[in-house]
CSV table of C-alpha atoms in Angstrom, one decimal:
chain,number,residue,atom,x,y,z
A,171,MET,CA,94.9,117.5,70.1
A,172,PRO,CA,91.0,117.5,71.4
A,173,ARG,CA,89.1,114.7,72.5
A,174,PHE,CA,85.4,113.7,72.9
A,175,PHE,CA,83.2,110.9,73.3
A,176,ILE,CA,80.1,110.1,71.9
A,177,GLN,CA,77.4,107.4,72.2
A,178,ALA,CA,77.8,106.7,68.3
A,179,LYS,CA,79.2,105.2,65.3
A,180,PRO,CA,80.0,106.5,62.3
A,181,GLU,CA,77.2,106.8,59.5
A,182,ALA,CA,78.1,107.9,56.1
A,183,GLY,CA,81.9,108.8,57.6
A,184,MET,CA,80.7,111.6,59.6
A,185,LEU,CA,80.1,112.0,63.4
A,186,SER,CA,78.1,114.8,65.2
A,187,ILE,CA,78.5,116.3,68.8
A,188,GLU,CA,75.5,118.0,70.7
A,189,GLY,CA,75.3,119.7,73.9
A,190,GLU,CA,77.9,120.7,76.1
A,191,ASP,CA,80.7,119.7,74.4
A,192,ALA,CA,79.4,121.2,70.9
A,193,CYS,CA,79.4,124.6,72.8
A,194,HIS,CA,82.7,123.9,74.5
A,195,ILE,CA,84.2,122.8,70.9
A,196,ALA,CA,82.3,126.3,69.3
A,197,ARG,CA,82.8,128.7,72.1
A,198,VAL,CA,85.7,127.6,74.5
A,199,LEU,CA,88.1,125.9,71.8
A,200,ARG,CA,87.0,128.4,69.2
A,201,MET,CA,87.6,125.4,66.6
A,202,LYS,CA,86.4,126.0,63.0
A,203,PRO,CA,85.7,123.9,59.7
A,204,GLY,CA,89.4,122.2,58.8
A,205,ASP,CA,90.5,121.7,62.5
A,206,SER,CA,91.1,118.2,63.9
A,207,VAL,CA,89.8,116.5,66.8
A,208,THR,CA,90.0,113.0,67.9
A,209,LEU,CA,86.2,111.2,69.2
A,210,CYS,CA,85.8,108.3,70.7
A,211,ASP,CA,82.9,105.7,70.7
A,212,SER,CA,83.2,105.1,74.3
A,213,ALA,CA,84.0,101.5,73.2
A,214,GLY,CA,87.5,101.7,73.0
A,215,MET,CA,87.6,103.0,69.3
A,216,ASP,CA,89.3,106.3,68.3
A,217,TYR,CA,88.3,108.3,65.1
A,218,GLY,CA,90.4,111.0,63.8
A,219,CYS,CA,88.2,113.6,62.5
A,220,VAL,CA,88.3,117.0,60.5
A,221,VAL,CA,85.5,119.4,61.8
A,222,GLU,CA,83.3,120.2,58.8
A,223,GLU,CA,80.6,122.2,60.7
A,224,ALA,CA,80.7,123.7,64.1
A,225,SER,CA,78.1,126.0,66.1
A,226,PRO,CA,77.2,126.2,69.9
A,227,GLU,CA,74.1,123.8,69.2
A,228,LEU,CA,75.7,121.0,66.8
A,229,VAL,CA,79.7,120.1,65.6
A,230,ARG,CA,79.4,118.2,62.7
A,231,CYS,CA,83.1,115.7,62.0
A,232,ARG,CA,83.8,113.8,58.8
A,233,VAL,CA,85.9,110.8,60.0
A,234,LEU,CA,89.1,110.3,58.2
A,235,GLU,CA,90.6,107.1,60.5
A,236,GLU,CA,89.8,105.1,62.9
A,237,THR,CA,92.2,103.1,65.6
A,238,VAL,CA,91.7,100.6,68.6
A,239,SER,CA,92.4,103.5,71.4
A,240,ALA,CA,95.8,102.8,73.1
A,241,GLY,CA,94.8,104.3,76.2
A,242,GLU,CA,92.7,101.4,77.6
A,243,PRO,CA,94.6,98.7,79.5
A,244,ASP,CA,94.2,94.9,78.9
A,245,THR,CA,93.8,94.4,82.6
A,246,GLU,CA,90.0,95.5,84.2
A,247,VAL,CA,90.4,96.7,87.6
A,248,THR,CA,87.6,97.6,90.0
A,249,LEU,CA,88.3,99.6,92.9
A,250,TYR,CA,86.0,99.2,95.7
A,251,MET,CA,86.7,102.1,98.2
A,252,ALA,CA,85.3,103.0,101.3
A,253,LEU,CA,83.8,106.3,101.6
A,254,PRO,CA,86.3,108.9,102.9
A,255,LYS,CA,85.9,112.5,104.1
A,256,ALA,CA,85.4,115.7,102.6
A,257,ASP,CA,86.7,115.5,98.6
A,258,LYS,CA,89.3,112.7,98.8
A,259,PHE,CA,86.7,110.2,96.9
A,260,GLU,CA,86.7,113.2,94.2
A,261,PHE,CA,90.9,112.9,93.9
A,262,ILE,CA,90.7,109.1,94.1
A,263,VAL,CA,88.4,108.9,90.9
A,264,GLN,CA,90.4,111.5,88.6
A,265,LYS,CA,93.7,109.3,89.6
A,266,ALA,CA,92.3,105.9,89.5
A,267,VAL,CA,91.6,107.0,85.9
A,268,GLU,CA,94.2,107.9,85.0
A,269,LEU,CA,96.2,104.8,86.1
A,270,GLY,CA,93.7,102.9,84.0
A,271,VAL,CA,90.6,101.6,86.5
A,272,SER,CA,87.8,99.9,84.6
A,273,ARG,CA,85.4,100.2,87.6
A,274,VAL,CA,84.9,102.7,91.2
A,275,VAL,CA,82.7,101.3,93.1
A,276,PRO,CA,81.7,103.5,96.7
A,277,PHE,CA,80.7,101.7,99.7
A,278,LEU,CA,80.0,102.2,103.5
A,279,SER,CA,81.7,100.3,106.2
A,280,ALA,CA,81.3,100.6,109.5
A,281,ARG,CA,84.5,103.1,110.5
A,282,CYS,CA,83.1,105.6,107.6
A,283,VAL,CA,83.5,109.1,109.0
A,284,SER,CA,81.4,110.5,106.2
A,285,ARG,CA,77.8,109.2,105.7
A,286,PRO,CA,76.1,111.3,103.4
A,287,ASP,CA,72.2,110.9,103.0
A,288,GLU,CA,70.8,109.4,99.6
A,289,LYS,CA,69.9,112.5,98.4
A,290,SER,CA,73.7,113.4,98.9
A,291,LEU,CA,74.9,110.7,97.3
A,292,ARG,CA,73.1,110.9,94.3
A,293,ARG,CA,74.5,114.5,93.8
A,294,LYS,CA,77.8,113.4,94.8
A,295,ALA,CA,77.9,110.5,92.1
A,296,GLY,CA,76.8,112.8,89.4
A,297,ARG,CA,79.8,115.0,90.2
A,298,TRP,CA,82.5,111.6,90.6
A,299,ARG,CA,81.1,110.8,87.2
A,300,LYS,CA,81.6,114.0,85.5
A,301,ILE,CA,85.4,114.0,87.1
A,302,ALA,CA,85.6,110.4,85.7
A,303,GLU,CA,84.6,111.4,82.0
A,304,GLU,CA,86.7,114.7,82.3
A,305,ALA,CA,90.3,112.6,83.4
A,306,ALA,CA,89.3,109.9,80.5
A,307,LYS,CA,89.6,112.4,78.0
A,308,GLN,CA,92.5,114.2,79.6
A,309,CYS,CA,94.6,111.2,79.5
A,310,GLY,CA,93.2,109.2,76.5
A,311,ARG,CA,91.2,106.7,77.9
A,312,GLY,CA,89.3,104.8,75.2
A,313,ARG,CA,86.1,104.6,77.4
A,314,VAL,CA,84.4,106.6,80.5
A,315,PRO,CA,85.4,104.2,83.3
A,316,GLU,CA,82.1,103.9,85.2
A,317,VAL,CA,81.2,105.6,88.8
A,318,ALA,CA,79.0,103.3,90.4
A,319,ASP,CA,76.2,103.9,92.8
A,320,ALA,CA,77.2,103.2,96.7
A,321,VAL,CA,76.5,99.7,98.1
A,322,PRO,CA,76.7,98.1,101.3
A,323,PHE,CA,80.1,96.6,102.7
A,324,ARG,CA,78.7,93.1,102.3
A,325,GLU,CA,77.5,93.7,98.9
A,326,ALA,CA,80.7,95.3,97.9
A,327,VAL,CA,82.3,92.0,99.1
A,328,ALA,CA,79.9,90.1,97.3
A,329,GLN,CA,80.5,91.8,93.9
A,330,ALA,CA,84.9,92.3,94.8
A,331,SER,CA,85.0,88.1,95.1
A,332,GLN,CA,83.7,87.5,91.4
A,333,ALA,CA,87.2,88.9,90.1
A,334,LYS,CA,89.8,86.2,89.3
A,335,THR,CA,92.5,88.4,91.5
A,336,ALA,CA,90.5,89.9,94.7
A,337,LEU,CA,92.7,91.3,96.7
A,338,PHE,CA,91.3,93.5,100.3
A,339,PHE,CA,94.1,95.6,101.7
A,340,TYR,CA,94.3,95.1,106.0
A,341,GLU,CA,96.4,97.3,107.9
A,342,CYS,CA,96.8,94.5,110.3
A,343,GLU,CA,98.2,91.9,107.2
A,344,ARG,CA,101.4,90.9,108.0
A,345,GLU,CA,102.1,87.3,106.2
A,346,THR,CA,101.5,88.1,102.2
A,347,PRO,CA,102.3,91.6,100.8
A,348,LEU,CA,100.7,93.0,97.4
A,349,ARG,CA,103.7,92.2,95.4
A,350,GLY,CA,103.6,88.4,96.5
A,351,ALA,CA,99.5,88.1,95.9
A,352,ILE,CA,100.0,89.2,92.3
A,353,GLY,CA,103.8,88.8,91.3
A,354,GLY,CA,103.7,85.7,88.5
A,355,ARG,CA,99.9,85.9,88.1
A,356,ARG,CA,98.4,86.5,84.9
A,357,LEU,CA,96.2,89.6,85.6
A,358,THR,CA,93.0,90.1,83.4
A,359,THR,CA,90.4,90.5,86.2
A,360,VAL,CA,91.3,92.4,89.5
A,361,SER,CA,89.3,93.7,92.5
A,362,LEU,CA,91.2,95.9,94.8
A,363,MET,CA,89.1,96.8,98.2
A,364,GLY,CA,90.1,99.8,100.4
A,365,GLY,CA,89.2,101.3,103.7
A,366,PRO,CA,88.2,104.1,105.2
A,367,GLU,CA,90.7,106.7,107.5
A,368,GLY,CA,90.1,104.4,110.4
A,369,GLY,CA,90.7,101.1,108.4
A,370,PHE,CA,88.9,98.2,108.4
A,371,ALA,CA,86.9,97.1,111.5
A,372,LEU,CA,88.2,93.5,112.8
A,373,GLU,CA,84.7,91.5,111.8
A,374,GLU,CA,85.0,93.5,108.4
A,375,ALA,CA,88.1,91.9,107.7
A,376,GLY,CA,87.1,88.3,108.3
A,377,GLN,CA,83.9,88.7,106.3
A,378,ALA,CA,86.4,90.2,103.3
A,379,GLN,CA,88.4,86.7,103.8
A,380,ALA,CA,85.2,84.7,104.3
A,381,GLY,CA,83.9,85.8,101.1
A,382,GLY,CA,86.9,84.8,99.3
A,383,LEU,CA,89.3,88.2,99.3
A,384,THR,CA,92.8,87.3,99.7
A,385,SER,CA,94.1,90.1,102.9
A,386,VAL,CA,97.3,92.0,101.8
A,387,SER,CA,99.2,94.5,103.0
A,388,LEU,CA,100.7,97.6,101.4
A,389,GLY,CA,103.9,97.8,103.3
A,390,LYS,CA,105.6,98.8,107.0
A,391,ARG,CA,104.2,102.3,106.3
A,392,ILE,CA,100.6,103.4,107.2
A,393,LEU,CA,99.2,105.0,104.0
A,394,ARG,CA,96.5,107.6,103.8
A,395,CYS,CA,93.2,106.4,102.5
A,396,GLU,CA,93.5,108.4,99.1
A,397,THR,CA,97.1,107.4,99.2
A,398,ALA,CA,96.6,103.4,99.0
A,399,PRO,CA,94.3,102.6,96.5
A,400,LEU,CA,96.5,104.3,94.0
A,401,ALA,CA,99.2,103.0,95.2
A,402,ALA,CA,97.6,99.6,94.9
A,403,LEU,CA,96.2,100.3,91.6
A,404,ALA,CA,99.8,101.3,89.7
A,405,VAL,CA,101.5,98.6,91.0
A,406,VAL,CA,98.9,95.8,89.6
A,407,MET,CA,99.2,98.2,86.3
A,408,TYR,CA,103.2,97.9,86.3
A,409,GLU,CA,102.9,94.3,87.1
A,410,SER,CA,100.4,93.4,84.2
A,411,GLY,CA,102.5,95.2,81.6
A,412,ASN,CA,100.1,98.4,81.5
A,413,LEU,CA,102.5,100.7,83.1
């Protein structure tokens, strides 16, 4: 069933859709009165609706039922990801949303090859947020995960340290595997921090550990920068009962 996000609650049992989504419903999906659609209030509630009026400017729907969104995990995971080259970050955002991430924060680290200027970052951020929204629709999320503005490495560490479980993925870590860091723990809020193609600099690893993050290993194989955060996110979702 088609799914769309709205920023409203039902009024008199009705919900309205305007803008691009209304145009998509009327012109692309060619929905008409009597067709079914799911609307989500972006706060975890789904509304099963029937279309009563459809035009490219406005779609009006009658609410038949409301339920808690089944696609939202009960563990809040924020992914802090160093900016990689090319369009890898788009892939990471899309797949992280599908896996259940709550928030994605890009950051710049010492070995980032990609260093877009402020104007380019704003343009990229708009695209990343659109990708997150489309992924959330496709996979049945109850809200659209936030894609934050890019921050410096130190700020990323400071934010990540606020989570109850804060993990820093470091290729030189030999003692603490990911499973050992989270196994048996109740995972409520989790921060995952992944590096760029060249990994983290030694001083960055020290800063992260001094800031309260736990350095962990993702195994003996070296994972690409776009693979590592998704593998870690999948493990966290599995261990927390959300996968």
